[in-house]
Short mmCIF file of C-alpha atoms in Angstrom, two decimals:
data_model
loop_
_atom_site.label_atom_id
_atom_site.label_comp_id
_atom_site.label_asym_id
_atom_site.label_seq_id
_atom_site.Cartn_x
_atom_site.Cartn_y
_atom_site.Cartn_z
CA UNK A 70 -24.08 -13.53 -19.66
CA UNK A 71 -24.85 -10.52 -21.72
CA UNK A 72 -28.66 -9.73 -22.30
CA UNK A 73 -29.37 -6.82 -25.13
CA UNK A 74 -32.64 -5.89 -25.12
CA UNK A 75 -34.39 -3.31 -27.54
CA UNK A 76 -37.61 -2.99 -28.83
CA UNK A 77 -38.74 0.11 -30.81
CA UNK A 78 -42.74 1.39 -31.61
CA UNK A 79 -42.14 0.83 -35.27
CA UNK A 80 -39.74 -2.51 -35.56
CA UNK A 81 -40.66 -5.76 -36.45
CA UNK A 82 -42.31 -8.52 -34.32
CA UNK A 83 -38.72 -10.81 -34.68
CA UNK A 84 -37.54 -7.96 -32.33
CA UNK A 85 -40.65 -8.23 -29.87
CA UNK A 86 -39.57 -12.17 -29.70
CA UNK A 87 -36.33 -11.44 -28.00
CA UNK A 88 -37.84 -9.46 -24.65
CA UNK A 89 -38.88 -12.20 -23.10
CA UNK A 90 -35.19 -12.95 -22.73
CA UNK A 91 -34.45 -9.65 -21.56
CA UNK A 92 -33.73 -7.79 -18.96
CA UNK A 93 -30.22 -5.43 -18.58
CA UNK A 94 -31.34 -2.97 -21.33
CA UNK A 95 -27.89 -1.91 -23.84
CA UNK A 96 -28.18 0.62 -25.71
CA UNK A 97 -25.29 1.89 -27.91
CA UNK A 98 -25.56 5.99 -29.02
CA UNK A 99 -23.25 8.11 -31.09
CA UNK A 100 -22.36 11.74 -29.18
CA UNK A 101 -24.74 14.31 -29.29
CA UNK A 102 -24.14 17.55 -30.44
CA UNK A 103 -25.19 20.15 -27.82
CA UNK A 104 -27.12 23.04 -29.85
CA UNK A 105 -27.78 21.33 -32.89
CA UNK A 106 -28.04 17.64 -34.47
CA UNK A 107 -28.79 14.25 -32.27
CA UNK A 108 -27.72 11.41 -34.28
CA UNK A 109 -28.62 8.17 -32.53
CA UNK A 110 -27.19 5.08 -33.44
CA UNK A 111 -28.74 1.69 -32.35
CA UNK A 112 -27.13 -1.20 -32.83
CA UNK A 113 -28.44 -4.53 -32.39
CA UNK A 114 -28.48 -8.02 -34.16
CA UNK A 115 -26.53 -6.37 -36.78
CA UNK A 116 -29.46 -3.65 -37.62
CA UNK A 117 -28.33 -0.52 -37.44
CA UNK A 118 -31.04 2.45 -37.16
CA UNK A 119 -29.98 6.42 -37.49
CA UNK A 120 -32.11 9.11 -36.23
CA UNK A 121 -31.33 12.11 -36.68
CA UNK A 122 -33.21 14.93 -34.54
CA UNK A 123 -32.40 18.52 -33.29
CA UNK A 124 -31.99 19.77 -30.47
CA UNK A 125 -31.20 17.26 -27.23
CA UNK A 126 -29.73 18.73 -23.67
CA UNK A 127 -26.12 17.76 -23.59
CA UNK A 128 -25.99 15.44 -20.62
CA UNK A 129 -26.78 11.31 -21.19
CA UNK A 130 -29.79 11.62 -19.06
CA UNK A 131 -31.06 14.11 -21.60
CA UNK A 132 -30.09 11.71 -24.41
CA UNK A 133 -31.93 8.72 -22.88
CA UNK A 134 -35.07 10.57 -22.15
CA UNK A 135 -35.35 11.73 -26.33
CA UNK A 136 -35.18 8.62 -26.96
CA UNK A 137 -37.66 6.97 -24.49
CA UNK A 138 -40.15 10.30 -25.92
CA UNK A 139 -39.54 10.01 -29.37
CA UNK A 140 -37.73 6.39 -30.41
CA UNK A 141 -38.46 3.52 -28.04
CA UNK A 142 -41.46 4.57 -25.35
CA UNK A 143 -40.53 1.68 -23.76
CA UNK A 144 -37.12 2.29 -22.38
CA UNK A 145 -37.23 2.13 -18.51
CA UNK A 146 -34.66 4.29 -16.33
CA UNK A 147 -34.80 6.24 -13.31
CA UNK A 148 -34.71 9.63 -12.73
CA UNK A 149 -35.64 12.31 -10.87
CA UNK A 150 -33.50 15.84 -9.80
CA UNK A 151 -32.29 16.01 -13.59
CA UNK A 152 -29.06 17.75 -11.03
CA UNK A 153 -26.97 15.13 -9.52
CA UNK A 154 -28.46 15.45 -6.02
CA UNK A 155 -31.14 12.52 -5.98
CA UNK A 156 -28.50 9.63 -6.99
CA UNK A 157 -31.62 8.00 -9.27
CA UNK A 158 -30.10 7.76 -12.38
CA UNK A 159 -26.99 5.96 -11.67
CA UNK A 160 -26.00 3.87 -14.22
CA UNK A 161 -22.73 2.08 -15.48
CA UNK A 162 -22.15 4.73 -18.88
CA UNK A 163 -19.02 4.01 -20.91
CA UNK A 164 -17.70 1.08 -18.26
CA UNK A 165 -17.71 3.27 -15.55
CA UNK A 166 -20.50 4.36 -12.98
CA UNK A 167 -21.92 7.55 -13.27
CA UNK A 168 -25.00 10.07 -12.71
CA UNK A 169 -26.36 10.18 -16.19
CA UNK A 170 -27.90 13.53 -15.07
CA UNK A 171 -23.98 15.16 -14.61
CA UNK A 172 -22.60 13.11 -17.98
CA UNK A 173 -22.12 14.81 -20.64
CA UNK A 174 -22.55 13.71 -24.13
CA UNK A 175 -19.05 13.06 -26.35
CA UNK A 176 -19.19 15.41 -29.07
CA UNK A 177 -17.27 13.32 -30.77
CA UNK A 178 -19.70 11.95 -32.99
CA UNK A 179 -18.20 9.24 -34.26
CA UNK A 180 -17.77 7.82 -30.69
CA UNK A 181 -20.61 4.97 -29.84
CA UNK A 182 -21.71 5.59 -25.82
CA UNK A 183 -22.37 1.99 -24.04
CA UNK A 184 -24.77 2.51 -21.41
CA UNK A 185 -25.40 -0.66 -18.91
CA UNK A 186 -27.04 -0.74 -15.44
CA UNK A 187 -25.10 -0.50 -12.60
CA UNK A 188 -22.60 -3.67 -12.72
CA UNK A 189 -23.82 -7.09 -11.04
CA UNK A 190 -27.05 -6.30 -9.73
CA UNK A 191 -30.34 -8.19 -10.19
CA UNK A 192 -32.19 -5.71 -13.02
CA UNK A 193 -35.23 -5.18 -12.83
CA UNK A 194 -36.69 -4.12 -16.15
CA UNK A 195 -33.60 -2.28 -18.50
CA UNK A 196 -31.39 0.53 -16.85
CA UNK A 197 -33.54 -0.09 -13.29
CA UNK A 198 -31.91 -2.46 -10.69
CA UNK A 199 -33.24 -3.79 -7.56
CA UNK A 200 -31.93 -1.51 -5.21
CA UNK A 201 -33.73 -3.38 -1.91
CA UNK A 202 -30.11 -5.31 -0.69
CA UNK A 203 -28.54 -1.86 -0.56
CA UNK A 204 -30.95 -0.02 1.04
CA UNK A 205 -30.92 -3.20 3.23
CA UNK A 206 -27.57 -2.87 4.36
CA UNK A 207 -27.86 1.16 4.54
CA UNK A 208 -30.63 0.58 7.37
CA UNK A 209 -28.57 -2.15 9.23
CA UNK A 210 -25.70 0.37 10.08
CA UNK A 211 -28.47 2.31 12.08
CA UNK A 212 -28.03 5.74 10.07
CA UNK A 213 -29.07 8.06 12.96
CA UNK A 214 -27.66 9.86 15.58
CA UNK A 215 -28.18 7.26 18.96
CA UNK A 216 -27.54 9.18 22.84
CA UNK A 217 -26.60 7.33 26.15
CA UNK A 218 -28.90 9.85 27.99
CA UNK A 219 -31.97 10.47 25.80
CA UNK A 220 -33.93 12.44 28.51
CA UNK A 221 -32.34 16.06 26.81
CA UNK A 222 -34.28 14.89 23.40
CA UNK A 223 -35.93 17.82 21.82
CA UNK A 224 -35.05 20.46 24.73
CA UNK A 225 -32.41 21.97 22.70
CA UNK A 226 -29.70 21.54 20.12
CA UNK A 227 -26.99 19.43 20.50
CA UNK A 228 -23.44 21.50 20.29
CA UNK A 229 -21.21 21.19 18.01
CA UNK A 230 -17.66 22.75 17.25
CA UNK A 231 -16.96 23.65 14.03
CA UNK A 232 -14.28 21.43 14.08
CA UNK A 233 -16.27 18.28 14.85
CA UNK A 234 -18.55 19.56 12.16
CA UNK A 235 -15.78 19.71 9.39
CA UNK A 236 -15.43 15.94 10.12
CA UNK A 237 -18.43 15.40 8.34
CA UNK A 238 -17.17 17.48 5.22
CA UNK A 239 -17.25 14.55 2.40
CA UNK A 240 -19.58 12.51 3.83
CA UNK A 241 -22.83 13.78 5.05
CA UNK A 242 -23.30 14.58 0.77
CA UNK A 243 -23.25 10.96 -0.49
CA UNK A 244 -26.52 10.51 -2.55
CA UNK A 245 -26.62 6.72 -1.98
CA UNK A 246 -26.78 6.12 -5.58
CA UNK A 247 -24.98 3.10 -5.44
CA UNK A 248 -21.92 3.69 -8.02
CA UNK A 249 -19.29 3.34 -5.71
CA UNK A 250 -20.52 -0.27 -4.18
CA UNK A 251 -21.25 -1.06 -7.74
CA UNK A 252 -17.60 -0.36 -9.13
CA UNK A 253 -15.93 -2.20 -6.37
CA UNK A 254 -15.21 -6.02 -7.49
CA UNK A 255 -14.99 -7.54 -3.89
CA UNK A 256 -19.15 -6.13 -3.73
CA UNK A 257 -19.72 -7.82 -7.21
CA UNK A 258 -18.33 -11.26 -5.59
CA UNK A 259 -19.62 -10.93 -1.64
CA UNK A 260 -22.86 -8.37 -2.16
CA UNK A 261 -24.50 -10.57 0.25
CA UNK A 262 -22.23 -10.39 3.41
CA UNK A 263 -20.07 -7.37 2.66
CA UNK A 264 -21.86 -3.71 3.21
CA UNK A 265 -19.92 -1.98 0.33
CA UNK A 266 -18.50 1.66 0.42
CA UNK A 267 -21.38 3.47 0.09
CA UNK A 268 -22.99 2.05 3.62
CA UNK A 269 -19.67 1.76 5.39
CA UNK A 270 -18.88 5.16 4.35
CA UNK A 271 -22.22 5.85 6.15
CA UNK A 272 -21.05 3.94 9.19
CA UNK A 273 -18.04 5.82 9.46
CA UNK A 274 -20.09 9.04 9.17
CA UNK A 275 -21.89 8.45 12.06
CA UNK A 276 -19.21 6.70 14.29
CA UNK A 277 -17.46 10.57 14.04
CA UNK A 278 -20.35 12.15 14.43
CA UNK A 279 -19.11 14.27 17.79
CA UNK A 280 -22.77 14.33 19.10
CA UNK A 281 -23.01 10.04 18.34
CA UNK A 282 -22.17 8.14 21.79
CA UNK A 283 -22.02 4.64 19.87
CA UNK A 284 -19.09 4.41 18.25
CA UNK A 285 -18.13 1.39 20.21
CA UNK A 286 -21.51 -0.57 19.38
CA UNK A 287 -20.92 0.66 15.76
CA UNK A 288 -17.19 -0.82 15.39
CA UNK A 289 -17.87 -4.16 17.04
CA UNK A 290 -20.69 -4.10 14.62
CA UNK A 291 -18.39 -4.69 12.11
CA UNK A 292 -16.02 -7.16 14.05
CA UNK A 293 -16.71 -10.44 11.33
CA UNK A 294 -14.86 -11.47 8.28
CA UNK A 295 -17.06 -10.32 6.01
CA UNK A 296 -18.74 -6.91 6.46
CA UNK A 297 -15.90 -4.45 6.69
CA UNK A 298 -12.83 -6.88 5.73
CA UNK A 299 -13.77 -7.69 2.33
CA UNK A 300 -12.06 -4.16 1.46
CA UNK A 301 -8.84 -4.31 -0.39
CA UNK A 302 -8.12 -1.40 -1.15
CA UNK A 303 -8.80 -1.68 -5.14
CA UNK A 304 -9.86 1.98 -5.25
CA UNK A 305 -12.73 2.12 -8.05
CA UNK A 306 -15.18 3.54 -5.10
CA UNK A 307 -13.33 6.83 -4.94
CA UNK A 308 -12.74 6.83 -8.95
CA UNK A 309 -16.32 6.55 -10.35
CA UNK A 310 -18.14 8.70 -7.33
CA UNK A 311 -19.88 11.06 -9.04
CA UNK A 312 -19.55 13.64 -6.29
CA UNK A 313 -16.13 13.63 -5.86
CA UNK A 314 -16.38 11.42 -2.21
CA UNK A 315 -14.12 9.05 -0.72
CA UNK A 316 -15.23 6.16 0.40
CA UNK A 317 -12.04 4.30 0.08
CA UNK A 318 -9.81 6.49 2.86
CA UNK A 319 -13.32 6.17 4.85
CA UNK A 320 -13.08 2.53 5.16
CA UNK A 321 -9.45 2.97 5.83
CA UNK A 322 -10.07 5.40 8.68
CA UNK A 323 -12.63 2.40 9.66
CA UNK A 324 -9.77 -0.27 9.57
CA UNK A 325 -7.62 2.42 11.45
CA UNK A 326 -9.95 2.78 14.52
CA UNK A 327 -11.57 -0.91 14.54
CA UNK A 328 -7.55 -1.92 15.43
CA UNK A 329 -6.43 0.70 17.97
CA UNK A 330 -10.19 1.89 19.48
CA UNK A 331 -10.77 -0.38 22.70
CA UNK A 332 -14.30 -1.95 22.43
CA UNK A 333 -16.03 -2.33 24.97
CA UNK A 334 -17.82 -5.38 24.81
CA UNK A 335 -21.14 -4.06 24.97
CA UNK A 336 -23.15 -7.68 24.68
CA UNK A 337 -21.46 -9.33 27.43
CA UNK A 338 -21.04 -9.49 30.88
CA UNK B 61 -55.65 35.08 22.08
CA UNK B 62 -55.14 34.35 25.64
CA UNK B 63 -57.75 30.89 24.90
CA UNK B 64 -55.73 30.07 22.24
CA UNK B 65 -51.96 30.27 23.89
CA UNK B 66 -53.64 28.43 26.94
CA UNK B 67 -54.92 25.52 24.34
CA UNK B 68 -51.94 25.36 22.49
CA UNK B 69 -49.62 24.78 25.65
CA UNK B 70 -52.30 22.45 26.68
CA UNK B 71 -51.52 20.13 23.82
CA UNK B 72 -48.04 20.76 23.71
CA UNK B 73 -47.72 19.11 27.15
CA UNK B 74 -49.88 16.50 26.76
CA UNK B 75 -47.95 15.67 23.45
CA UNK B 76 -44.61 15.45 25.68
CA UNK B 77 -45.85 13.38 27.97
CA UNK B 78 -47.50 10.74 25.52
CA UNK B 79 -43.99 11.51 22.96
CA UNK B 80 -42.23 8.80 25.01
CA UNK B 81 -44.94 5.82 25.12
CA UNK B 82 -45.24 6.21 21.22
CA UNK B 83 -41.76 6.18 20.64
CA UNK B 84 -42.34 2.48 21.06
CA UNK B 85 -45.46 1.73 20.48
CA UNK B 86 -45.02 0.98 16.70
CA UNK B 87 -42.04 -1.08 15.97
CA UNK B 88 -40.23 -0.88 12.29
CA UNK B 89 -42.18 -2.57 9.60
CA UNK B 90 -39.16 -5.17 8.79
CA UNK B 91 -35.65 -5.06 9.97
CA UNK B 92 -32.57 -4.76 7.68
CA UNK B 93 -32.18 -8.64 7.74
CA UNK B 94 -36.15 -9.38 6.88
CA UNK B 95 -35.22 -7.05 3.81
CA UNK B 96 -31.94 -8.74 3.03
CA UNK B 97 -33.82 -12.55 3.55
CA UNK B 98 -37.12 -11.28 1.01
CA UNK B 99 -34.52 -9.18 -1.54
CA UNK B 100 -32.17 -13.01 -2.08
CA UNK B 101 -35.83 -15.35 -2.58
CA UNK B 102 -37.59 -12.48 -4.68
CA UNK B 103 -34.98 -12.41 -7.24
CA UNK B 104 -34.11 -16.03 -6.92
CA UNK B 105 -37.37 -16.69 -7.27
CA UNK B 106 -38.27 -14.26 -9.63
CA UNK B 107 -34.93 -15.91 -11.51
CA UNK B 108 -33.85 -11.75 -12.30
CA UNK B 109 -30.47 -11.94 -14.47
CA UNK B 110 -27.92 -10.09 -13.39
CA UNK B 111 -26.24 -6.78 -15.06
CA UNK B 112 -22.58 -7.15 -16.41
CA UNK B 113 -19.83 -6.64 -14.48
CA UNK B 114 -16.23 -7.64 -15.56
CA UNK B 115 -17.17 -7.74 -19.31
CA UNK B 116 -18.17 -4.40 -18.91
CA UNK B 117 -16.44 -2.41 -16.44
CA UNK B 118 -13.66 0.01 -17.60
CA UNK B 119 -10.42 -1.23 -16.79
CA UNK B 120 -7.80 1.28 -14.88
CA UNK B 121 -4.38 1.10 -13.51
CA UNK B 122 -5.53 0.79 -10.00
CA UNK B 123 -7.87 -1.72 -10.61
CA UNK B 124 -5.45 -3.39 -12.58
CA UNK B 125 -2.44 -2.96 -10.24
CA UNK B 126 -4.85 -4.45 -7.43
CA UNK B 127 -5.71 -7.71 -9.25
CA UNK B 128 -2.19 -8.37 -10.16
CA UNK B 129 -0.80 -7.89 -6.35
CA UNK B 130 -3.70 -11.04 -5.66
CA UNK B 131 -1.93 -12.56 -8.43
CA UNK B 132 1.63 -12.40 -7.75
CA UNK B 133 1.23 -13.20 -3.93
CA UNK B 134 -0.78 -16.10 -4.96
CA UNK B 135 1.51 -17.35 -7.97
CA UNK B 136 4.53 -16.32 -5.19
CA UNK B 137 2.75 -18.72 -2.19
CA UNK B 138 2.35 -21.82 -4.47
CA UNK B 139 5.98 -21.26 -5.69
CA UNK B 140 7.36 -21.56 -2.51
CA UNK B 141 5.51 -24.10 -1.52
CA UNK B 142 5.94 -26.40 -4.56
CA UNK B 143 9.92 -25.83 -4.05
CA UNK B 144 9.29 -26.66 -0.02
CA UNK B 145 7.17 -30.06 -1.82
CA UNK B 146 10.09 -30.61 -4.16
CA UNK B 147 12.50 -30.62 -1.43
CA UNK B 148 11.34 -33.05 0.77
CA UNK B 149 9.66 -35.19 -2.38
CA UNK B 150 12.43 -35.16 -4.76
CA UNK B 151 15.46 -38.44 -4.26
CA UNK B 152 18.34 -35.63 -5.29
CA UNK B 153 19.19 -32.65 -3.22
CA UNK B 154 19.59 -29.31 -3.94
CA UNK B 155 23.14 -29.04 -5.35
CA UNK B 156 22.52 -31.98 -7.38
CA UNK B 157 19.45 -29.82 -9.64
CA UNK B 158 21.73 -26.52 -9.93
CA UNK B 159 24.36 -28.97 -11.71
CA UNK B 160 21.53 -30.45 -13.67
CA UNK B 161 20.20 -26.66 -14.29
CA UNK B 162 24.38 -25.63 -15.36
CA UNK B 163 24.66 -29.05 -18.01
CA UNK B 164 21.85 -27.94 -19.70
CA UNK B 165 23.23 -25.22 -22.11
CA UNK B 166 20.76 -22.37 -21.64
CA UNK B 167 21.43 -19.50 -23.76
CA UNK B 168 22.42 -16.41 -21.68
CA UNK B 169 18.92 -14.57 -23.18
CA UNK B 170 16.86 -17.09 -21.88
CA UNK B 171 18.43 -17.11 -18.22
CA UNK B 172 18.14 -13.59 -18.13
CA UNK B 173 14.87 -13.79 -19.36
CA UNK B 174 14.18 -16.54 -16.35
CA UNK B 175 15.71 -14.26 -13.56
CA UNK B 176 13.83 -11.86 -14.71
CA UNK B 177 10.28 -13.22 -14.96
CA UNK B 178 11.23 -14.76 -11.23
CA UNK B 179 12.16 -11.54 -9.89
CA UNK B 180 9.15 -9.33 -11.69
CA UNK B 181 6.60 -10.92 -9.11
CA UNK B 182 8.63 -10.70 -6.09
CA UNK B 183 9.51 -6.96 -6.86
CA UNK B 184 6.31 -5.78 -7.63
CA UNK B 185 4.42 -7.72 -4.63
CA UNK B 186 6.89 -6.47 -2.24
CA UNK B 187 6.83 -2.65 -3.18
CA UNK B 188 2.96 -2.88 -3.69
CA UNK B 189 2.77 -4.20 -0.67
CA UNK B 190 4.50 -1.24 0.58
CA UNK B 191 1.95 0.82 -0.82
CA UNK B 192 -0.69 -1.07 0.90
CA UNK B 193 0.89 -0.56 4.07
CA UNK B 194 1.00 3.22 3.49
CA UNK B 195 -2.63 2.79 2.54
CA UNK B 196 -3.20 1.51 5.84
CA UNK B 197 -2.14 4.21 7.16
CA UNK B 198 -4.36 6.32 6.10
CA UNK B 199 -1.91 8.08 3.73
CA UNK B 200 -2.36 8.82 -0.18
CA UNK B 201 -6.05 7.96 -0.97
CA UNK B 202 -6.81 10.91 -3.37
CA UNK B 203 -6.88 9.81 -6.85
CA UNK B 204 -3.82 11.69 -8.28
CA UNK B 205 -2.12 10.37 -5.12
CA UNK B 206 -2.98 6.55 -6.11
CA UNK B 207 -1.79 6.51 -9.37
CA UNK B 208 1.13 8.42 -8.47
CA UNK B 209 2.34 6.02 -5.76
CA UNK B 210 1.16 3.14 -8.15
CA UNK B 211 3.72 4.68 -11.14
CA UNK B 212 6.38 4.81 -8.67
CA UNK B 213 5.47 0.81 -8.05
CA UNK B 214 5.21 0.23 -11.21
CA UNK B 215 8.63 1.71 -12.14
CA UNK B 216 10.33 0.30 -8.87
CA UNK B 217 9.19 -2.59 -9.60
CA UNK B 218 10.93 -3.19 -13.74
CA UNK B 219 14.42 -1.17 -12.35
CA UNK B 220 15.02 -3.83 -9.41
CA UNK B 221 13.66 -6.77 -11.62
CA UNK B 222 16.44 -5.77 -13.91
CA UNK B 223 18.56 -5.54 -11.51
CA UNK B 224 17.92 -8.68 -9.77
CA UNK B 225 18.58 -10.51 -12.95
CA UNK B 226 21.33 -8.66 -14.07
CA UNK B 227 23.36 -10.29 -10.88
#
């Protein structure tokens, strides 16, 4: 199913009709031209609308918020560093998921830009999708460092080689914007029972983590069909990140250590 | 000064002594399964539609080279099992179908065609499986590195198909 939805300050009430049947918001937009001309193409039910205005930043984020100011007040995204560190406006731009905040603009302007929420996820209102299942699965890896002996808390740091600390290198940055578990089909088809990159990444992070004593509890956490094994490898995690991560060898590195690592089996006995 | 040093060790004691019964007084507000349990009835209930996905999403060679490995293994399974059916369903044995095959006058095109189009899946499977099992071990995730190996599938895959069917 494919919902359009667009309603603009000075169109007609036909158009007003069709929003109760929307939701995923599409917009369609012509490149912007970075110091000059903004030409705005809007396509829907077969009317087409040009603006033409001066002067818009060249990235899409820049793009979308001209045209929630001056075209269509209505238009609902989120956003926040403007800088690609905040991982809010992460949306599916051209078929693949990106920052709209580090996008920039075709100059070609006779190139239309699709921009869709991120792919199979409940939406919200527009570009905004309910983010809670993530979030949701981010919290049930237990994202923080966990100690055998918790009596040293607070007394002083905990050491770390620089070595151990390079481990982290290309992990620690993910943003948790989402566009990796959204690009990757098996998370479209089993969202509910498989964690995605972006949280398993996250596990992974923390099983490595030299100063973490759980890496046992945090494998066998994953022992089940579902919420590692769903992985196969289809690679569009590590293609559309917009920070240049890797979830995909993460997960492998994952697969690598829940087959040789000897768990302890922490429940029983 | 001296009052104020004394106070403020004061209540830095007394805060690490109490630090460890509120650790646990207050538990977490919901756990990750509460949140997963109210996320599926609010937007079932809420009856949210649900952004695109395949109709969408930009098609690549990896993502495209993934889907068809699913493909061939499955269209590779049922083969061999419908032939294992056929043997032990059909009256005739084996010899007697590879006459039946030879009496019917084939053109040479089209049996090349046929070795070919049997041998395509099996190739391409069996060296992207290979490149699976690389994958697995840990080897030649980067980007450049995964559509290089995929090429090299890809390329594998159409020289030993012609081979195969040029036998």
């Amino acid at each position: 199913k494919m919902f359009a939805c667009i309603s603009f300050t000075r169109s007609a009430v036909a158009f007003r009709n069709c929003r109760t049947l929307v939701v995923s918001c599409v917009y369609e937009f012509a490149s912007v031209s970075i110091l000059c001309v903004c030409k705005v193409i809007i396509k829907y039910h077969k009317i087409l609308m040009t603006f033409s205005h001066p002067r818009c930043g060249p990235m899409v984020l820049d793009a979308l918020i001209k045209i929630k100011n001056e075209m269509d007040l209505t238009l609902t995204f989120r956003r926040s560093c403007r800088e690609g560190i905040c991982g809010s406006c992460a949306m599916n731009i051209n078929g693949g998921n990106t920052l709209a905040c580090l996008n920039k603009i075709d100059t070609n302007t006779s190139k239309v830009m699709k921009i869709y929420p991120l792919p199979r996820m409940y939406v919200v209102k527009d570009l905004v999708p309910d983010m809670s299942n993530f979030f949701a699965q981010y919290k049930s890896i237990e994202p923080y460092l966990k100690k055998k002996d918790e009596s040293k808390q607070g007394k002083e740091q905990y050491l770390q080689s620089i070595e151990d600390r390079q481990k982290l290198d290309g992990l620690y940055e993910c943003l948790l914007c989402a566009c990796c578990s959204t690009s990757c089909p098996s998370y479209w088809w089993n969202g509910d029972k498989y964690l995605g990159p972006a949280v398993l990444t996250q596990a992974y992070r923390w099983m490595i983590d030299s100063r973490d004593d759980f890496i046992e509890e945090r494998l066998s956490k994953l022992q089940d069909p579902f919420s590692l094994y769903r992985c196969h490898t289809i690679m569009n995690c590590t293609k559309t990140c917009p920070k240049g991560l890797n979830p995909g060898k993460a997960i492998a590195e994952i697969k690598k250590m829940m087959a040789t690592y000897k768990e302890k089996r922490s429940s029983a006995i | 000064m001296l009052l104020t040093t004394v106070a403020r060790q004061g209540l830095c004691s007394s805060r690490l002594q109490f630090g460890v019964l509120y650790r646990h007084a207050v538990p977490m507000g919901t756990t990750a399964k509460e949140e997963m349990n109210k996320f599926w009835t609010k937007n079932t209930r809420l009856n949210r539609p649900v952004s695109p996905h395949v109709s969408i999403y930009k098609w690549s060679v990896p993502m495209m080279m993934s889907i068809s490995h699913r493909g061939t293994g499955v269209a590779l399974s049922s083969g061999i099992s419908a032939f294992a059916l056929a043997a032990l369903v059909l009256p005739e044995s084996y010899p007697y179908y590879l006459d039946l095959i030879h009496s019917m006058s084939f053109g040479p095109q089209f049996l090349a065609f046929s070795k070919f189009a049997l041998a395509f899946p099996v190739a391409y499977h069996t060296f992207n499986g290979i490149r699976h099992l690389i994958w697995d071990l840990g080897k030649g995730f980067r980007i450049p590195e995964v559509y290089r190996s995929g090429y090299i599938v890809i390329a594998l895959t159409v020289v030993t198909s012609i081979g195969l069917a040029a036998m």
